[in-house]
CSV table of C-alpha atoms in Angstrom, one decimal:
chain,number,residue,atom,x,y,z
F,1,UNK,CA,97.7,115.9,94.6
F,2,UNK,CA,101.2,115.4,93.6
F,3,UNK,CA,102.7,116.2,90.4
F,4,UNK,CA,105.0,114.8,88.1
F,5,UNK,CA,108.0,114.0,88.1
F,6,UNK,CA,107.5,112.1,91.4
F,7,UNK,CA,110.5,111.4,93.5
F,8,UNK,CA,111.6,108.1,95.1
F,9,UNK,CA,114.3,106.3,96.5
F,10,UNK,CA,115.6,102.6,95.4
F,11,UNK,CA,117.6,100.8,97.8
F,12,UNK,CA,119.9,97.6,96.4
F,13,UNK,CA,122.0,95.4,98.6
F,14,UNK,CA,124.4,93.9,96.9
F,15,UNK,CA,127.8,91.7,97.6
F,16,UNK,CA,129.7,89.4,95.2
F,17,UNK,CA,126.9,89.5,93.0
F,18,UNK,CA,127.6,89.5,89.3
F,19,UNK,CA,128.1,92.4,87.9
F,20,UNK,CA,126.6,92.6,84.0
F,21,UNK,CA,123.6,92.1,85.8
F,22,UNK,CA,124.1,94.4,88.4
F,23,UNK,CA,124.9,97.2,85.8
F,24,UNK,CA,121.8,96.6,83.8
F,25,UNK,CA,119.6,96.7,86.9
F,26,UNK,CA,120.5,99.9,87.8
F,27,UNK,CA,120.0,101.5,84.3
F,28,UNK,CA,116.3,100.4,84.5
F,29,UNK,CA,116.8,102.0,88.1
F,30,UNK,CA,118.2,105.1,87.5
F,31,UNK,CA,116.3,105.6,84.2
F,32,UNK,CA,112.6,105.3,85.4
F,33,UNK,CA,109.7,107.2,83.4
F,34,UNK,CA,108.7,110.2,85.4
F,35,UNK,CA,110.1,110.1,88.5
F,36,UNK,CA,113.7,111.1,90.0
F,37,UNK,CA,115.2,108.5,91.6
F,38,UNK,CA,117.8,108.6,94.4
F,39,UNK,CA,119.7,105.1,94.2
F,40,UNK,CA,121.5,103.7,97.5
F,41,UNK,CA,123.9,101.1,96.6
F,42,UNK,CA,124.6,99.0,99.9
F,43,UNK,CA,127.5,96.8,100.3
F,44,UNK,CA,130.4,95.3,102.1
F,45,UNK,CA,133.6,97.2,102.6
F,46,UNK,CA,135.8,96.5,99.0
F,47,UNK,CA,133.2,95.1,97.0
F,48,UNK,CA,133.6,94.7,93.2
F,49,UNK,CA,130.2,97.0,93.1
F,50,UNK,CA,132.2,100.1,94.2
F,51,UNK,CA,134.2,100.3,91.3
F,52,UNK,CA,131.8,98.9,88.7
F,53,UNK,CA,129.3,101.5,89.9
F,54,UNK,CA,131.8,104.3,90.6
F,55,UNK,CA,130.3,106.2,87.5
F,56,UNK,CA,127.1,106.0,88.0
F,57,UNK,CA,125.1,108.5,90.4
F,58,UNK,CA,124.0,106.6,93.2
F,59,UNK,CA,124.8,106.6,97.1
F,60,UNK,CA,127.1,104.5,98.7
F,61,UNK,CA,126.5,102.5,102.3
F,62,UNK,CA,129.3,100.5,103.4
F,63,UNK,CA,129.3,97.8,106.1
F,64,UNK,CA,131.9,95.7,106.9
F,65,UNK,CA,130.1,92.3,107.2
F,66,UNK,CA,127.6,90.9,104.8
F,67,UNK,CA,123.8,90.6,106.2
F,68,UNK,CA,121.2,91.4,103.7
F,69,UNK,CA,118.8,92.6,105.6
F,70,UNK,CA,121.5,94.0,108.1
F,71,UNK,CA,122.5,95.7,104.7
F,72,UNK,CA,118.6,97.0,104.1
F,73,UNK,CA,118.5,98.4,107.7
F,74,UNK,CA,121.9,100.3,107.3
F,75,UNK,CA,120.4,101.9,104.5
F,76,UNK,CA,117.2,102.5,104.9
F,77,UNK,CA,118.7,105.0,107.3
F,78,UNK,CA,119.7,107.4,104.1
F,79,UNK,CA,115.8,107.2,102.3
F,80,UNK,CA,115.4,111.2,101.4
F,81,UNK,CA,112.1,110.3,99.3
F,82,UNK,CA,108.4,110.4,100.4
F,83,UNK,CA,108.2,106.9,98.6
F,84,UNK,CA,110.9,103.6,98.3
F,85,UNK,CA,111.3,100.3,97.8
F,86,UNK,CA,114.2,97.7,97.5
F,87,UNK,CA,115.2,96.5,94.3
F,88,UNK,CA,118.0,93.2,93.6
F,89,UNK,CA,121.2,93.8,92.1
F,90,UNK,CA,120.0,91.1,89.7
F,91,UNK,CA,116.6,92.0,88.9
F,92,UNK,CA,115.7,94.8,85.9
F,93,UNK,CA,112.4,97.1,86.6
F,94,UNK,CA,109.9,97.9,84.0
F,95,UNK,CA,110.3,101.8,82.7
F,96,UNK,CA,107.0,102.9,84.8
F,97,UNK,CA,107.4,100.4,87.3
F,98,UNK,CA,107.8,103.6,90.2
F,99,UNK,CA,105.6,105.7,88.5
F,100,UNK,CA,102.7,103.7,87.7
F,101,UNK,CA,103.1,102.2,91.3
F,102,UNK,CA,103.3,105.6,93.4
F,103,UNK,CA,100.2,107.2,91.1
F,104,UNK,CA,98.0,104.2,92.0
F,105,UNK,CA,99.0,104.4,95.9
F,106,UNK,CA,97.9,108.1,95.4
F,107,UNK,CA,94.2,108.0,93.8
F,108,UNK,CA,93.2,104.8,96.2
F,109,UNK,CA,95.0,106.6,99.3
F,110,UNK,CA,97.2,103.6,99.9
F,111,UNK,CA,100.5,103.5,101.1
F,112,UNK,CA,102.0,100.1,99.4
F,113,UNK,CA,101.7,99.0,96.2
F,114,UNK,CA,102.5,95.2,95.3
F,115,UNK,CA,102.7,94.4,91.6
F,116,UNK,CA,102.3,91.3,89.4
F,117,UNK,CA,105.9,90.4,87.5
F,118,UNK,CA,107.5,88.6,85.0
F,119,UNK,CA,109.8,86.1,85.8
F,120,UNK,CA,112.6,86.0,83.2
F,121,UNK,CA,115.9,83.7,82.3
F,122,UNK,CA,119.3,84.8,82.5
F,123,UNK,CA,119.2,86.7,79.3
F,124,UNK,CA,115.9,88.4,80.4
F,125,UNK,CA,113.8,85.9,78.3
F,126,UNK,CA,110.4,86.1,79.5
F,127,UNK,CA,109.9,82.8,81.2
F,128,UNK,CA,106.1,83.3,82.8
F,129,UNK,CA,104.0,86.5,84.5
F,130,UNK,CA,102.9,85.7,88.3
F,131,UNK,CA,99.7,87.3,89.2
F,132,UNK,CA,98.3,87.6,92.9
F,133,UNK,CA,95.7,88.5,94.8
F,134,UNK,CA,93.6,91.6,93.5
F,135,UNK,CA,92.7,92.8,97.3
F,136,UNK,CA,95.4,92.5,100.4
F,137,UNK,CA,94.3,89.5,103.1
F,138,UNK,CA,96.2,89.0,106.4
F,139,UNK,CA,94.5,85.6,106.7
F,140,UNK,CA,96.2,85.0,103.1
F,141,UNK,CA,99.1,86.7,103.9
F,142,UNK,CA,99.7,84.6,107.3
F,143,UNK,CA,99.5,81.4,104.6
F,144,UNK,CA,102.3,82.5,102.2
F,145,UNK,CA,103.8,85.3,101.6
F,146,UNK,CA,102.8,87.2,98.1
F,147,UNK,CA,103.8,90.6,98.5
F,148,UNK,CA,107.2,91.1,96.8
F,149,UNK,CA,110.3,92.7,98.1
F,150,UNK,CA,109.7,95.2,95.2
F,151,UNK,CA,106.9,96.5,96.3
F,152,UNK,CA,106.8,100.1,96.3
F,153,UNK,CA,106.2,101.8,100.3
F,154,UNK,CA,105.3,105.0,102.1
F,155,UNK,CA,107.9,106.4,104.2
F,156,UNK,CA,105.9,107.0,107.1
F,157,UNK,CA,104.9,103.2,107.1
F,158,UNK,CA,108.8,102.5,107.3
F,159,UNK,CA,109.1,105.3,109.5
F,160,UNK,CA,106.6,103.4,111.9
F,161,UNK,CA,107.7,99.3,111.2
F,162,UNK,CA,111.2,99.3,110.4
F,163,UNK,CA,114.0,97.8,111.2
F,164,UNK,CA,113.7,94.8,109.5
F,165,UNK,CA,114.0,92.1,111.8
F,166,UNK,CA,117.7,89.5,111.5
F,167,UNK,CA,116.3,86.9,113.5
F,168,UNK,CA,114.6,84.9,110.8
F,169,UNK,CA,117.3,85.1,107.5
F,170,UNK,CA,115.8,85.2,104.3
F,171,UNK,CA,112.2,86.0,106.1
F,172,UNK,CA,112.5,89.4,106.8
F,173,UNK,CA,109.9,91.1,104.4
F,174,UNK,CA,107.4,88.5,105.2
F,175,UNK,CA,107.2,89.1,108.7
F,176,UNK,CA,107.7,93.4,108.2
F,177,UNK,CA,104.4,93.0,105.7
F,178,UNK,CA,103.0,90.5,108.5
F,179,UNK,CA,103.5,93.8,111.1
F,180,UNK,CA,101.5,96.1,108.8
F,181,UNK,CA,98.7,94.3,107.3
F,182,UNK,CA,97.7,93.3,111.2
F,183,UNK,CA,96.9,96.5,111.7
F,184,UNK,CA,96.6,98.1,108.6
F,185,UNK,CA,95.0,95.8,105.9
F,186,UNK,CA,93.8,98.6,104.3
F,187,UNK,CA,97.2,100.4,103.7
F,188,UNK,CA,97.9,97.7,100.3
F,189,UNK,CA,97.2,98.3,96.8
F,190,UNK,CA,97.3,95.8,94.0
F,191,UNK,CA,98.5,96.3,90.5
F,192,UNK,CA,98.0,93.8,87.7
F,193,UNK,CA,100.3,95.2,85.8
F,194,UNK,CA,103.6,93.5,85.8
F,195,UNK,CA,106.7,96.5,86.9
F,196,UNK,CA,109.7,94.1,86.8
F,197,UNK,CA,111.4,91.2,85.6
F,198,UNK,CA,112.5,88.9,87.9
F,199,UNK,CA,116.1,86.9,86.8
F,200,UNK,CA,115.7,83.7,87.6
F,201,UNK,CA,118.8,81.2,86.7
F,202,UNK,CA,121.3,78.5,88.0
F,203,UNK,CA,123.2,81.5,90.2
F,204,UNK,CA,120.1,82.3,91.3
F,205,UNK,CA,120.3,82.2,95.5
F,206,UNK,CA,117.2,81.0,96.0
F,207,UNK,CA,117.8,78.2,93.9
F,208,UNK,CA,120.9,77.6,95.1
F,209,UNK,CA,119.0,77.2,98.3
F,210,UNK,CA,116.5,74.8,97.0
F,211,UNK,CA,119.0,72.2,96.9
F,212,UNK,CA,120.5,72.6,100.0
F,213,UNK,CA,118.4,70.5,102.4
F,214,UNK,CA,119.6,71.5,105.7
F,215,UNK,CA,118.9,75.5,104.6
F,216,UNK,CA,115.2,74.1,103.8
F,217,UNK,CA,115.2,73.0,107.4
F,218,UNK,CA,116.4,75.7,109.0
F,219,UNK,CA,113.9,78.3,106.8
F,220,UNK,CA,110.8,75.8,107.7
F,221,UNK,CA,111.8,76.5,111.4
F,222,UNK,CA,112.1,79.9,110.9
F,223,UNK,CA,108.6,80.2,109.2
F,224,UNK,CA,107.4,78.7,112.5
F,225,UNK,CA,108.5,80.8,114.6
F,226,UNK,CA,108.3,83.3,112.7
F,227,UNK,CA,104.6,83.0,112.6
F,228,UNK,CA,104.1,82.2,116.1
F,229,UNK,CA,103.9,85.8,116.7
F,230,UNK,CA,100.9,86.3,114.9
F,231,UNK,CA,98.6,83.8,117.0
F,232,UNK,CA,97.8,79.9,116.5
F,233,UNK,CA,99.5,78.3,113.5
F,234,UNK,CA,97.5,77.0,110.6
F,235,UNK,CA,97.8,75.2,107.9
F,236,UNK,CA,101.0,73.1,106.7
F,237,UNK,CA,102.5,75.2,109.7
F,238,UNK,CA,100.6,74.2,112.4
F,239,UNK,CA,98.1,71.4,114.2
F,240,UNK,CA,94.9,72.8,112.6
């Protein structure tokens, strides 16, 4: 059994991103309840981020180009922790949100564990919780994705399914939580519990995104063949 404090690694990619909100995200980062957190801060060469965070005690991993999940792949590479998970430069954890995670993954024998979360407004007003499903289903999972970026992971499952894949742009969680829960439905854990708040607001990329038709396009495609891999298509996605 392992003991308190546990220790864990936090990966955020960030680049132009605004910086406030940045510095607040990795206070609730750095300043999790019972657990000692190594914090990889990766970026593009001469970001703002490497002077706002200059002070703080995190690790550094520079690229030249941006790429997110390029960015998560590049640092991935510098995980020293038994357990991990990526976190947004805009986003602001709960106090127990590794803690409470990581202890669940260890009573059930799991190795993930996806949380319900709050989303939140710009000023961290709390907007609405979002609650999912209470036991991991690939079937489900093929329909939409609902395990969150957050979530917190073994390293030997990243050991064994990473890199992320770059072919499909924002998709790349999706189709690494596709690759696990194929074979290894049983490796997921859900906690009802909400372990972050998620910013949601006009800057917000995703809805950004929502207005730009041609990105919509080029994301439904993606999803296609994206899924494609994992047998017939179903649903909205396919001719069944």
């Amino acid at each position: 059994m392992n003991h308190l404090p546990y220790k864990a690694s936090i990966i955020v990619c960030t680049y132009k991103g605004n910086q406030i909100h940045l510095e607040e995200a990795v206070r609730s980062y750095l300043n999790q309840t019972d657990c000692d957190i190594q914090l990889i801060i990766s970026t593009v060469e001469g970001d703002e981020s490497l002077r706002t965070l200059a002070d703080y005690d995190v690790v550094f991993v520079t690229q030249k180009t941006p790429s997110i999940y390029g960015q998560l792949n590049n640092a991935t590479k510098y995980i020293e922790n038994e357990w991990w998970c990526y976190m947004s430069g805009n986003d602001v954890a709960l106090p127990n949100k590794l803690r409470d995670e990581i202890s669940l993954c260890i009573i059930h024998n799991k190795k993930i564990c996806y949380s319900a979360y709050n989303v939140v407004d710009g000023q961290l007003k709390f907007v609405r919780k979002l609650e999912f499903l209470n036991s991991y289903s690939f079937e489900k999972n093929l329909e939409g994705n609902f395990i969150a970026d957050t979530s917190t992971i073994h390293k030997s499952v990243s050991d064994a399914y990473l890199p992320f894949s770059t072919e499909f742009d924002n998709l790349g969680y999706w189709d690494f939580w596709l690759r696990i829960g194929k074979e290894h439905s049983d490796w997921f854990i859900y906690n009802p519990n909400s372990t972050w708040n998620y910013r949601v607001n006009e800057q917000s990329r995703h809805q950004k995104r929502k207005k730009d038709e041609s990105w919509e396009q080029q994301e439904l495609q993606d999803r296609i063949k994206m899924l494609e891999r994992f047998g017939p298509l179903r649903g909205k996605y396919g001719k069944a």
